[in-house]
Structure formats: C-alpha cells, structure tokens
C-alpha cells in the first residue's frame, strides 16, 4: 500500500488530484504549495512520467534538492531525463566524491552534446578530487572552443591558488575578471579571500576598490586579518563545479528566453555548494526575474549579514522585496544602503527607480543626480542623465528636465532613446515642434523597429499637420505593439482626422481594453461622439 503523505488524498485518484493542485499552484507562482503537491503526487504514482517531469522542474525552480533528484532518477529510468538533468547528477557525484561516477556522467554529457564545451573544466576538478592535477585543456579546433575558454581562467586561477602557485594564479585572475567586468564583484571577493589567506594582503586589497561600500567589509577584514582563513579555504571540486554552473547561468540568463534554464543551473549550483553565497545571490536574482519574488527573498536571506557578500545579497533582496509588493521595506533597505560611506552609483540608481515607482519623482531625480557624482565628467553614463531628465519631467519640472535631456543628447547624439524622449516630450507640449520632429526622424532612422519610437514620429507628424504621412507610420507602430494604449489612441485620432472613422473607432476600442481612469473616459467619449478638441490625445 502506498504510504500516505500529509495533506494528500488516499483515494485511488489521489495522485491526479495532487498533480492538478500542483499545476494550479505552479501557475499562480505559489512555489511552496506546488512543491508539496508535486511531492505528494510523485509518492502516490511514481510511475507516471508526466508527474515526474513536472516534479523535476518544480524541484529545481523551488530549490527542493530531494524532489529534483527523485524525479530525475525516475525520468532517467524512463529514458526521458532532460539534458540538464545530467548536470544535476554530475553535481551529486562530485558532492559524494564519486570521481568515477562523475567521469562517467561527463562522458554522457559530451555524447548528449549540449554542454560538452564545459567538459574539460569539470574533468580538471575531477582530477583534483582524485589527488592529481590536470588543467582544463580546450581544443582550439573545437567549434565551441571560445565558449569553453570563457570559463576556463576562473578555474585555472582557483586551482592554482589551491596549489599555492601564485605565479600561475595571478594572470588567470586578471583574465577571469576582465571577462566578467560587469558582474565580477563576487568573483573579486572570492579571489581576494584566497589571496589574503595565503598572506599576500596587498595583492588581495588591490582587487577591492578603495572607498566602495560593497567591498568595505572585505577590505576591513583583510586589513585586520579577521575571518580571512575561512574566506580563503581551498575550493573543492563540488564548489568549483558550482562556480561553473553559476557563470553559465549568468550568461544563459542574459537572454530573456534563457531565464528558465538559467534558474535551473543556479539551483544546481546551490545544491553543489549549499553554503556558497554567490550561488544563492544569483538564484535570488533569477527568481525575481522569473516572477518568484518570495523565493528570491528567502534565497537572498541565506547569505549571512556579516558575510563579505552581504552587500550584494542586500541589493538582490531590495529588488525581490519590491517585486513582492513590499515597497516600504524595499525603500527602507535601499535608503540604508545609499546612506553608507562610499555608496556606489548603482545603489542610488536602485533607490531612484524605487522612488519613481512610488511616484516620488522629485526624490527619484535627486537619487539619479547623486548617482552621477560617482563618475568623472568624461565618464558619466548618458543613461543617468536620461533617468534624471525623465524623473524631472514626470515631476512637472519641465524646464529643468529639458536642460538635463539636452545635456544627454549632446553627450550621446546618436542614442535613439534620448532623441525619442526629448523629441516626444516637446511634441506633447507643442513646443519647438519642427526641431522635435527632426529629433524623432533621426531616432526612428537609428531604430526603425522600435514601436514606441515609430509612434512618437507618427504622432509628431500628425501634430505638425502632416496627417497623410502620420497614418501609415502610426499603423506600423500599432502593428508592432498591438496592445499599447497610447499608440492605438494616437492611431485612432489620426485615422479620424483622415476621414477613416470606422477604423478610428476600432483603434480607440483596442486602446480601451487596458486603459484606466482619465484615459479610459477620454477614449469612451471619442468612441461615442467622435474626435473633438477636448478629447484629443495629449
């Protein structure tokens, strides 16, 4: 008799009920209920492949290692294990120090093809587990050699550090950090810990920028010699593998379509290195992006408050809290972060975005302006000026906003986003319309497939009286963004003016589907009475 599971039906169709409940919870983003229900369904009907398949996915996404492994084993027996399942099993073999089993699984991974380019790196860690050193050798003739080389230096560096071979480690560290320049903060901390543990304090501190709040805890610890030994423990094969999966997840997740796989890889990394901060931080980020904010909050909370990695984890926690709808807690933590000495510009940007979402546009503009203070004038990103200008414009401080946006346009004269914002904001106010139209023509030429920019150009043509030119441009914009409220309203106004009144009402009806408040009332009036001056789109 199948053992009963808490909360599960003991009816013959109990597995089906539990599975249905799991799918509903899954669809609602309720990870906890979904996992419990999949686990119940799997216990009651372990032979049903569909239950095992969904349990496998849910086990990974929720971080339930036991469920993921149990489901993977069932799928493997049925010959239906997804190819990333081989990565899961490699991690388990490395965790158990089953070097022969890990080697066999790597061979299987190579045969499957998808992740074969990381095989040399995994095999180098297996060799270390076996008590020997065999550096990752990537065949330059392999068509995926460039992918493997992208990850190799980090592992060469950690393996050299484990052998206390600073001569080999130093250039590999430099190359690894150069590759990961945009997301290398955690990697800098890891390398600094290794170097400090080996007594090369100066080299360790060189990796951590002076005056940066994010690196302050680590710099203090290294300077005082506190906690360095723990931070510099040699990387084990399982931990090295977790690092590999984490880096792979970052790269896969940079493509929106790769978010689901990226999250699975990050979860596998947490299984292989459950105490490692980096994997939990990455999992938190990916959970937020995938719409699982409560799970992200829990994941970020697994990084101890006194950890060197705590500032990075707190940044992910802020994003997760905001995504979960707890704006007050997110703002409180964001304000605390910007109040620390040496607060980095990205902290100010995060606060600015939260304030903008809270409709405090004046506060948002101040935060974006504060972020600019962290850059030399010749290195100031134009995006910060665009953020500030946008916030000022929404705060109804147009004169100040225009000046900031014009500075941005002078700094990046061929950036479509700036040209579009500055041009459209002036068209909305019916000022400098000829010059604004030229800005929008240039923006559209630089980015012709952007529906928002196409709409701005079409609307500018309509406002300047060229209805004949405006209609086809606005039709193209609506085709590119059929659910956009503003674009459909603009198209309706232009079509009505051109005498195509049936089509105009159709466009207004499309805009009305998602419209709210004053916009919805204006669209309803137009649909009933036609276009009148008081009903014109702004």
Coordinates of C-alpha atoms in Angstrom, one line a residue:
X1 CA 0.0 0.0 0.0
X2 CA 1.3 3.4 -0.9
X3 CA 2.2 5.4 2.2
X4 CA 0.0 8.5 2.9
X5 CA 1.6 11.9 2.6
X6 CA 0.5 14.8 4.8
X7 CA -2.3 16.7 3.0
X8 CA -2.5 14.2 0.2
X9 CA -5.6 12.2 -0.7
X10 CA -5.5 8.4 -0.2
X11 CA -8.1 7.9 -2.9
X12 CA -7.1 5.9 -5.9
X13 CA -7.0 9.1 -7.9
X14 CA -5.2 11.0 -5.2
X15 CA -2.1 11.4 -7.3
X16 CA -4.2 13.0 -10.0
X17 CA -5.8 15.4 -7.5
X18 CA -2.4 16.3 -6.0
X19 CA -1.0 16.8 -9.5
X20 CA -3.9 19.1 -10.5
X21 CA -3.4 21.1 -7.3
X22 CA 0.3 21.3 -8.1
X23 CA -0.3 22.6 -11.6
X24 CA -2.7 25.3 -10.3
X25 CA -0.3 26.4 -7.6
X26 CA 2.5 26.4 -10.2
X27 CA 0.5 28.6 -12.4
X28 CA -0.1 31.0 -9.6
X29 CA 3.6 31.2 -8.6
X30 CA 2.9 29.5 -5.3
X31 CA 6.1 27.5 -5.1
X32 CA 5.7 26.1 -1.7
X33 CA 2.2 24.6 -2.3
X34 CA 3.3 23.4 -5.8
X35 CA 6.3 21.6 -4.4
X36 CA 4.3 19.9 -1.6
X37 CA 1.7 18.8 -4.1
X38 CA 4.1 17.5 -6.7
X39 CA 5.9 15.6 -4.0
X40 CA 2.6 14.1 -2.9
X41 CA 1.6 13.1 -6.4
X42 CA 5.0 11.6 -7.0
X43 CA 4.8 9.4 -3.9
X44 CA 1.4 8.1 -4.9
X45 CA 2.1 7.5 -8.5
X46 CA 5.9 7.3 -9.1
X47 CA 5.5 5.6 -12.4
X48 CA 3.6 8.5 -14.1
X49 CA 6.2 10.2 -16.3
X50 CA 4.2 13.5 -16.6
X51 CA 4.2 13.9 -12.8
X52 CA 7.9 13.1 -12.6
X53 CA 8.6 15.6 -15.4
X54 CA 6.8 18.4 -13.7
X55 CA 8.2 17.5 -10.3
X56 CA 11.7 17.7 -11.7
X57 CA 11.2 21.2 -13.0
X58 CA 9.5 22.3 -9.8
X59 CA 12.1 20.7 -7.6
X60 CA 14.8 22.7 -9.4
X61 CA 12.9 26.0 -9.5
X62 CA 12.0 25.8 -5.8
X63 CA 15.4 24.5 -4.7
X64 CA 14.0 21.2 -3.4
X65 CA 17.0 19.1 -3.9
X66 CA 15.4 15.8 -2.8
X67 CA 12.4 16.2 -5.1
X68 CA 14.6 17.2 -8.1
X69 CA 16.9 14.2 -7.6
X70 CA 14.0 11.7 -7.0
X71 CA 12.2 13.0 -10.2
X72 CA 15.4 12.9 -12.2
X73 CA 16.0 9.3 -11.2
X74 CA 12.5 8.3 -12.3
X75 CA 12.9 10.2 -15.6
X76 CA 16.3 8.7 -16.2
X77 CA 14.9 5.2 -15.8
X78 CA 12.2 6.0 -18.3
X79 CA 14.8 7.4 -20.7
X80 CA 13.2 10.9 -20.6
X81 CA 15.6 12.9 -18.4
X82 CA 16.2 16.4 -19.8
X83 CA 19.7 17.0 -20.8
X84 CA 20.3 19.5 -18.0
X85 CA 19.5 16.5 -15.7
X86 CA 22.9 15.2 -16.5
X87 CA 24.4 18.3 -14.9
X88 CA 22.3 17.7 -11.8
X89 CA 23.7 14.2 -11.5
X90 CA 27.3 15.3 -12.1
X91 CA 26.9 17.7 -9.2
X92 CA 25.6 15.0 -6.9
X93 CA 28.5 12.7 -7.9
X94 CA 31.1 15.4 -7.1
X95 CA 29.4 16.1 -3.8
X96 CA 29.6 12.5 -2.9
X97 CA 33.3 12.4 -4.1
X98 CA 32.3 9.7 -6.5
X99 CA 35.0 10.6 -9.0
X100 CA 34.5 7.6 -11.3
X101 CA 30.8 8.2 -11.4
X102 CA 31.3 11.8 -12.2
X103 CA 33.7 10.9 -15.0
X104 CA 31.1 8.6 -16.5
X105 CA 28.4 11.3 -16.3
X106 CA 30.7 13.8 -18.0
X107 CA 31.2 11.3 -20.8
X108 CA 27.4 11.1 -21.1
X109 CA 27.2 14.8 -21.2
X110 CA 29.7 15.0 -24.0
X111 CA 27.6 12.5 -26.0
X112 CA 24.5 14.4 -25.4
X113 CA 26.2 17.5 -26.8
X114 CA 24.5 20.5 -25.2
X115 CA 27.1 21.2 -22.5
X116 CA 30.1 19.4 -23.9
X117 CA 32.2 22.6 -24.0
X118 CA 32.5 22.6 -20.2
X119 CA 33.7 19.0 -20.0
X120 CA 37.4 19.9 -19.8
X121 CA 36.8 22.1 -16.8
X122 CA 34.7 19.5 -15.0
X123 CA 37.3 16.9 -15.7
X124 CA 40.0 19.1 -14.2
X125 CA 38.1 19.3 -11.0
X126 CA 37.6 15.5 -11.0
X127 CA 41.3 15.1 -11.3
X128 CA 41.9 17.3 -8.3
X129 CA 39.4 15.2 -6.4
X130 CA 41.4 12.2 -7.3
X131 CA 44.6 13.8 -5.9
X132 CA 46.2 14.8 -9.1
X133 CA 46.3 18.0 -11.3
X134 CA 45.2 18.0 -14.9
X135 CA 44.5 21.6 -16.1
X136 CA 41.5 22.1 -18.4
X137 CA 42.6 21.6 -21.9
X138 CA 40.3 23.1 -24.5
X139 CA 40.9 22.1 -28.1
X140 CA 41.2 25.3 -30.2
X141 CA 39.9 23.4 -33.2
X142 CA 36.7 22.7 -31.5
X143 CA 33.9 24.9 -32.8
X144 CA 32.8 25.7 -29.3
X145 CA 36.3 26.4 -28.0
X146 CA 35.5 30.1 -27.4
X147 CA 32.7 29.1 -25.1
X148 CA 34.9 26.9 -23.0
X149 CA 37.7 29.4 -22.9
X150 CA 35.2 32.0 -21.5
X151 CA 35.0 29.9 -18.3
X152 CA 38.4 28.3 -18.0
X153 CA 40.5 31.1 -16.5
X154 CA 38.5 31.3 -13.3
X155 CA 39.0 27.7 -12.6
X156 CA 42.7 27.7 -13.6
X157 CA 43.1 30.5 -11.1
X158 CA 41.3 28.8 -8.2
X159 CA 43.1 25.5 -8.9
X160 CA 46.5 27.4 -8.9
X161 CA 45.6 29.1 -5.6
X162 CA 44.8 25.7 -4.1
X163 CA 48.3 24.6 -5.1
X164 CA 49.6 28.0 -3.7
X165 CA 51.0 28.7 -7.2
X166 CA 50.7 32.5 -7.3
X167 CA 52.7 32.7 -10.5
X168 CA 50.1 30.8 -12.4
X169 CA 47.1 32.2 -10.5
X170 CA 47.8 35.9 -10.9
X171 CA 47.5 36.2 -14.7
X172 CA 44.5 33.8 -14.7
X173 CA 42.8 36.0 -12.1
X174 CA 43.3 39.1 -14.3
X175 CA 41.9 37.3 -17.3
X176 CA 38.9 36.0 -15.4
X177 CA 38.0 39.4 -14.0
X178 CA 38.4 41.0 -17.4
X179 CA 35.8 38.7 -18.9
X180 CA 33.4 39.3 -16.1
X181 CA 33.8 43.0 -15.8
X182 CA 30.1 43.8 -15.4
X183 CA 29.2 41.1 -12.9
X184 CA 32.5 40.4 -11.2
X185 CA 32.1 41.9 -7.7
X186 CA 31.5 38.5 -6.1
X187 CA 34.4 37.0 -8.0
X188 CA 36.7 39.7 -6.8
X189 CA 35.7 38.9 -3.2
X190 CA 36.4 35.2 -3.7
X191 CA 39.8 35.8 -5.2
X192 CA 40.7 38.4 -2.6
X193 CA 39.8 35.9 0.2
X194 CA 42.1 33.3 -1.4
X195 CA 45.0 35.7 -1.8
X196 CA 44.6 37.1 1.8
X197 CA 44.6 33.6 3.2
X198 CA 47.9 32.9 1.6
X199 CA 49.4 36.0 3.2
X200 CA 49.5 38.3 0.1
X201 CA 47.4 41.0 1.6
X202 CA 48.5 43.8 -0.8
X203 CA 47.5 41.8 -3.8
X204 CA 44.2 40.9 -2.2
X205 CA 43.4 44.5 -1.4
X206 CA 44.2 45.6 -5.0
X207 CA 41.3 43.6 -6.2
X208 CA 38.9 45.5 -3.9
X209 CA 38.3 49.2 -4.9
X210 CA 39.0 51.7 -2.2
X211 CA 36.1 53.7 -0.8
X212 CA 33.4 51.3 -2.2
X213 CA 30.7 50.4 0.3
X214 CA 30.2 47.0 -1.3
X215 CA 33.8 46.0 -0.7
X216 CA 34.3 47.7 2.7
X217 CA 33.5 44.7 4.9
X218 CA 36.1 42.6 3.0
X219 CA 38.7 45.3 3.0
X220 CA 38.3 45.8 6.7
X221 CA 38.6 42.1 7.4
X222 CA 41.7 41.7 5.3
X223 CA 43.4 44.7 6.8
X224 CA 42.6 43.5 10.3
X225 CA 43.3 39.8 9.5
X226 CA 39.9 38.7 10.7
X227 CA 38.0 35.8 9.1
X228 CA 40.5 35.5 6.3
X229 CA 41.2 31.9 6.9
X230 CA 37.6 30.9 6.3
X231 CA 37.2 33.1 3.3
X232 CA 40.3 31.6 1.8
X233 CA 39.6 27.9 2.2
X234 CA 40.6 25.9 -0.9
X235 CA 37.8 25.4 -3.4
X236 CA 36.6 21.8 -3.6
X237 CA 35.6 20.1 -6.8
X238 CA 31.9 20.4 -5.9
X239 CA 32.4 24.1 -5.2
X240 CA 34.4 24.6 -8.4
X241 CA 31.5 22.9 -10.3
X242 CA 29.0 25.2 -8.6
X243 CA 31.0 28.2 -9.8
X244 CA 31.0 26.8 -13.3
X245 CA 27.2 26.4 -13.3
X246 CA 26.7 29.9 -11.8
X247 CA 28.7 31.5 -14.5
X248 CA 26.9 29.5 -17.2
X249 CA 23.6 30.6 -15.6
X250 CA 24.6 34.3 -15.8
X251 CA 25.4 34.0 -19.5
X252 CA 22.3 31.9 -20.3
X253 CA 20.1 34.3 -18.3
X254 CA 21.3 37.4 -20.2
X255 CA 18.9 36.2 -22.9
X256 CA 15.3 36.6 -21.9
X257 CA 14.5 33.2 -23.4
X258 CA 17.1 31.5 -21.3
X259 CA 15.7 32.6 -17.9
X260 CA 14.2 29.2 -17.0
X261 CA 17.3 27.2 -17.8
X262 CA 19.4 29.9 -16.0
X263 CA 17.4 29.4 -12.9
X264 CA 17.7 25.6 -13.0
X265 CA 21.5 26.0 -13.4
X266 CA 21.7 28.4 -10.4
X267 CA 19.7 26.0 -8.3
X268 CA 22.0 23.1 -9.2
X269 CA 24.9 25.4 -8.1
X270 CA 23.2 25.8 -4.7
X271 CA 22.9 22.0 -4.4
X272 CA 26.6 21.5 -5.2
X273 CA 27.7 24.3 -2.8
X274 CA 24.9 24.9 -0.3
X275 CA 27.0 27.2 1.8
X276 CA 28.3 29.3 -1.1
X277 CA 27.0 32.9 -1.1
X278 CA 27.4 33.5 -4.8
X279 CA 25.0 30.8 -5.9
X280 CA 22.3 31.9 -3.5
X281 CA 22.7 35.5 -4.7
X282 CA 22.4 34.5 -8.3
X283 CA 19.4 32.3 -7.5
X284 CA 17.7 35.2 -5.8
X285 CA 18.2 37.4 -8.9
X286 CA 16.9 34.9 -11.3
X287 CA 13.9 34.1 -9.1
X288 CA 12.9 37.7 -9.1
X289 CA 13.3 37.9 -12.8
X290 CA 11.1 34.8 -13.2
X291 CA 8.4 36.2 -11.0
X292 CA 9.1 34.2 -7.9
X293 CA 9.8 37.1 -5.5
X294 CA 9.0 35.3 -2.2
X295 CA 11.5 32.6 -3.1
X296 CA 14.0 35.3 -4.0
X297 CA 13.6 36.9 -0.6
X298 CA 14.3 33.6 1.1
X299 CA 17.3 32.9 -1.1
X300 CA 18.9 36.3 -0.5
X301 CA 18.3 35.8 3.2
X302 CA 20.6 32.7 3.2
X303 CA 23.7 35.0 2.9
X304 CA 24.7 35.9 6.5
X305 CA 24.5 39.5 7.4
X306 CA 28.3 39.6 8.4
X307 CA 29.4 37.9 5.2
X308 CA 31.6 39.7 2.7
X309 CA 28.9 39.1 0.2
X310 CA 26.1 40.6 2.3
X311 CA 26.0 44.0 0.4
X312 CA 25.5 42.2 -2.9
X313 CA 22.8 40.0 -1.3
X314 CA 21.0 43.0 0.1
X315 CA 20.8 44.5 -3.4
X316 CA 19.1 41.4 -4.6
X317 CA 16.8 41.5 -1.5
X318 CA 15.7 45.1 -2.3
X319 CA 14.7 44.0 -5.8
X320 CA 12.9 41.0 -4.5
X321 CA 11.0 43.0 -1.9
X322 CA 9.9 45.5 -4.5
X323 CA 8.8 42.7 -6.8
X324 CA 6.9 41.1 -4.0
X325 CA 5.0 44.4 -3.4
X326 CA 6.7 45.4 -0.2
X327 CA 7.7 48.8 -1.4
X328 CA 8.2 50.2 2.1
X329 CA 10.7 47.5 3.1
X330 CA 12.5 47.8 -0.2
X331 CA 12.8 51.6 0.2
X332 CA 13.9 51.3 3.8
X333 CA 16.7 49.0 2.9
X334 CA 17.6 51.0 -0.3
X335 CA 17.9 54.2 1.8
X336 CA 20.1 52.4 4.3
X337 CA 22.4 51.3 1.5
X338 CA 22.8 54.7 0.0
X339 CA 23.5 56.1 3.5
X340 CA 26.6 54.1 3.9
X341 CA 30.0 55.7 3.3
X342 CA 31.2 55.1 -0.3
X343 CA 27.8 54.1 -1.6
X344 CA 28.2 53.1 -5.2
X345 CA 26.2 54.8 -8.0
X346 CA 24.2 51.7 -8.6
X347 CA 22.8 52.0 -5.1
X348 CA 21.5 55.5 -5.9
X349 CA 20.0 54.2 -9.2
X350 CA 18.2 51.4 -7.4
X351 CA 16.8 53.9 -4.9
X352 CA 15.8 56.2 -7.8
X353 CA 13.9 53.6 -9.6
X354 CA 12.0 52.6 -6.4
X355 CA 11.1 56.2 -5.7
X356 CA 9.9 56.6 -9.3
X357 CA 7.7 53.6 -8.9
X358 CA 6.3 55.2 -5.8
X359 CA 5.6 58.3 -7.8
X360 CA 8.1 60.4 -5.9
X361 CA 9.7 61.7 -9.0
X362 CA 11.4 64.6 -7.3
X363 CA 13.1 62.2 -4.9
X364 CA 14.0 59.9 -7.9
X365 CA 15.6 62.8 -9.8
X366 CA 17.7 63.6 -6.7
X367 CA 18.8 60.0 -6.4
X368 CA 19.8 59.8 -10.1
X369 CA 21.7 63.1 -9.7
X370 CA 23.5 61.7 -6.7
X371 CA 24.5 58.7 -8.7
X372 CA 26.2 61.0 -11.2
X373 CA 28.5 62.3 -8.5
X374 CA 30.3 58.9 -8.6
X375 CA 31.7 59.5 -12.1
X376 CA 34.3 61.8 -13.6
X377 CA 32.6 64.2 -16.1
X378 CA 34.2 62.4 -19.1
X379 CA 32.9 59.0 -17.9
X380 CA 29.4 59.9 -16.9
X381 CA 26.9 57.4 -18.5
X382 CA 24.2 59.1 -20.5
X383 CA 21.6 56.8 -19.0
X384 CA 21.9 58.6 -15.7
X385 CA 21.0 61.9 -17.4
X386 CA 18.1 60.2 -19.1
X387 CA 16.9 58.8 -15.8
X388 CA 17.1 62.2 -14.1
X389 CA 15.5 64.0 -17.0
X390 CA 12.6 61.6 -17.2
X391 CA 12.0 61.9 -13.4
X392 CA 12.1 65.7 -13.6
X393 CA 9.7 65.7 -16.5
X394 CA 7.3 63.4 -14.6
X395 CA 7.7 65.7 -11.5
X396 CA 6.4 68.5 -13.8
X397 CA 9.7 70.3 -13.7
X398 CA 9.9 70.6 -17.4
X399 CA 12.5 73.4 -17.7
X400 CA 14.9 71.5 -15.6
X401 CA 14.1 68.3 -17.3
X402 CA 14.7 69.8 -20.8
X403 CA 18.1 71.1 -19.8
X404 CA 19.2 67.7 -18.5
X405 CA 17.8 65.9 -21.5
X406 CA 19.6 68.3 -23.8
X407 CA 22.8 67.5 -22.0
X408 CA 22.2 63.9 -22.5
X409 CA 21.5 64.4 -26.2
X410 CA 24.8 66.4 -26.6
X411 CA 26.7 63.6 -24.8
X412 CA 25.1 60.8 -27.0
X413 CA 23.8 62.4 -30.1
X414 CA 23.1 59.1 -31.8
X415 CA 21.2 57.4 -29.0
X416 CA 17.6 56.8 -30.0
X417 CA 16.2 56.6 -26.5
X418 CA 17.4 60.1 -25.7
X419 CA 16.3 61.6 -29.0
X420 CA 12.9 60.0 -28.7
X421 CA 12.3 61.2 -25.1
X422 CA 13.4 64.7 -25.8
X423 CA 11.5 64.9 -29.1
X424 CA 8.3 63.4 -27.8
X425 CA 8.3 65.5 -24.6
X426 CA 8.4 68.7 -26.7
X427 CA 5.8 67.4 -29.1
X428 CA 3.5 66.7 -26.1
X429 CA 3.9 70.4 -25.0
X430 CA 3.6 71.6 -28.6
X431 CA 6.9 73.5 -28.3
X432 CA 9.8 73.5 -30.8
X433 CA 7.8 71.1 -32.9
X434 CA 9.9 71.4 -36.0
X435 CA 13.1 70.7 -34.1
X436 CA 11.4 67.9 -32.1
X437 CA 10.2 66.3 -35.4
X438 CA 13.8 66.2 -36.6
X439 CA 14.9 64.5 -33.4
X440 CA 12.2 61.9 -33.8
X441 CA 13.1 61.3 -37.5
X442 CA 16.7 60.7 -36.5
X443 CA 15.7 58.4 -33.7
X444 CA 13.4 56.4 -36.0
X445 CA 16.1 56.0 -38.6
X446 CA 18.5 54.7 -36.0
X447 CA 16.0 52.3 -34.5
X448 CA 13.3 51.6 -37.1
X449 CA 11.8 48.5 -35.5
X450 CA 11.1 50.2 -32.2
X451 CA 7.3 50.6 -32.0
X452 CA 7.4 53.4 -29.3
X453 CA 9.8 55.5 -31.4
X454 CA 7.8 54.9 -34.5
X455 CA 4.7 56.1 -32.6
X456 CA 6.5 59.2 -31.5
X457 CA 7.4 60.0 -35.1
X458 CA 3.9 59.4 -36.4
X459 CA 2.4 61.5 -33.7
X460 CA 4.8 64.3 -34.3
X461 CA 3.8 64.3 -38.0
X462 CA 0.2 64.4 -37.0
X463 CA 0.7 67.3 -34.6
X464 CA 2.6 69.2 -37.3
X465 CA -0.3 68.8 -39.7
X466 CA 1.0 66.1 -42.0
X467 CA -1.8 63.6 -41.4
X468 CA -1.2 61.8 -44.7
X469 CA 2.4 60.9 -43.6
X470 CA 1.3 60.2 -40.0
X471 CA -1.3 57.5 -40.6
X472 CA 1.0 54.8 -42.2
X473 CA 3.7 55.4 -39.6
X474 CA 1.2 55.0 -36.7
X475 CA -0.2 51.9 -38.4
X476 CA 3.2 50.4 -38.4
X477 CA 3.7 51.3 -34.8
X478 CA 0.4 49.7 -33.9
X479 CA 1.3 46.5 -35.8
X480 CA 4.5 46.3 -33.7
X481 CA 2.7 46.9 -30.4
X482 CA -1.0 45.9 -30.8
X483 CA -1.8 46.2 -27.1
X484 CA -0.3 49.6 -26.5
X485 CA -2.8 52.1 -25.2
X486 CA -1.0 55.3 -26.3
X487 CA -0.2 54.0 -29.8
X488 CA -3.7 52.9 -30.5
X489 CA -5.2 56.2 -29.3
X490 CA -2.8 58.1 -31.5
X491 CA -3.7 56.0 -34.5
X492 CA -7.4 56.5 -33.8
X493 CA -7.0 60.2 -33.7
X494 CA -5.1 60.3 -36.9
X495 CA -7.5 57.9 -38.7
X496 CA -10.5 60.0 -37.7
X497 CA -8.8 63.2 -38.9
X498 CA -8.1 61.4 -42.2
X499 CA -11.8 60.6 -42.6
X500 CA -11.4 56.9 -41.8
X501 CA -13.9 57.0 -38.9
X502 CA -14.8 53.3 -38.7
X503 CA -11.2 52.3 -38.4
X504 CA -10.6 55.2 -35.9
X505 CA -13.2 53.7 -33.6
X506 CA -11.7 50.3 -33.9
X507 CA -8.3 51.7 -32.9
X508 CA -9.8 53.5 -29.9
X509 CA -11.6 50.3 -28.9
X510 CA -8.2 48.5 -29.0
X511 CA -6.8 51.2 -26.7
X512 CA -9.7 51.0 -24.3
X513 CA -9.0 47.3 -23.5
X514 CA -6.3 48.2 -21.0
X515 CA -7.0 51.9 -20.4
X516 CA -7.9 53.2 -17.0
X517 CA -9.0 56.5 -15.3
X518 CA -9.0 59.7 -17.4
X519 CA -7.6 57.9 -20.4
X520 CA -10.5 55.3 -20.4
X521 CA -13.0 58.1 -20.0
X522 CA -11.5 60.1 -22.9
X523 CA -11.5 57.0 -25.2
X524 CA -15.1 56.3 -24.3
X525 CA -16.1 59.8 -25.2
X526 CA -14.3 59.6 -28.5
X527 CA -15.9 56.3 -29.4
X528 CA -19.3 57.7 -28.7
X529 CA -19.1 61.3 -30.0
X530 CA -16.1 61.2 -32.3
X531 CA -12.9 63.3 -32.1
X532 CA -13.4 66.7 -30.6
X533 CA -10.6 69.2 -29.5
X534 CA -11.2 68.5 -25.8
X535 CA -10.9 64.7 -26.4
X536 CA -7.6 64.8 -28.3
X537 CA -4.7 62.7 -27.1
X538 CA -2.0 64.8 -25.2

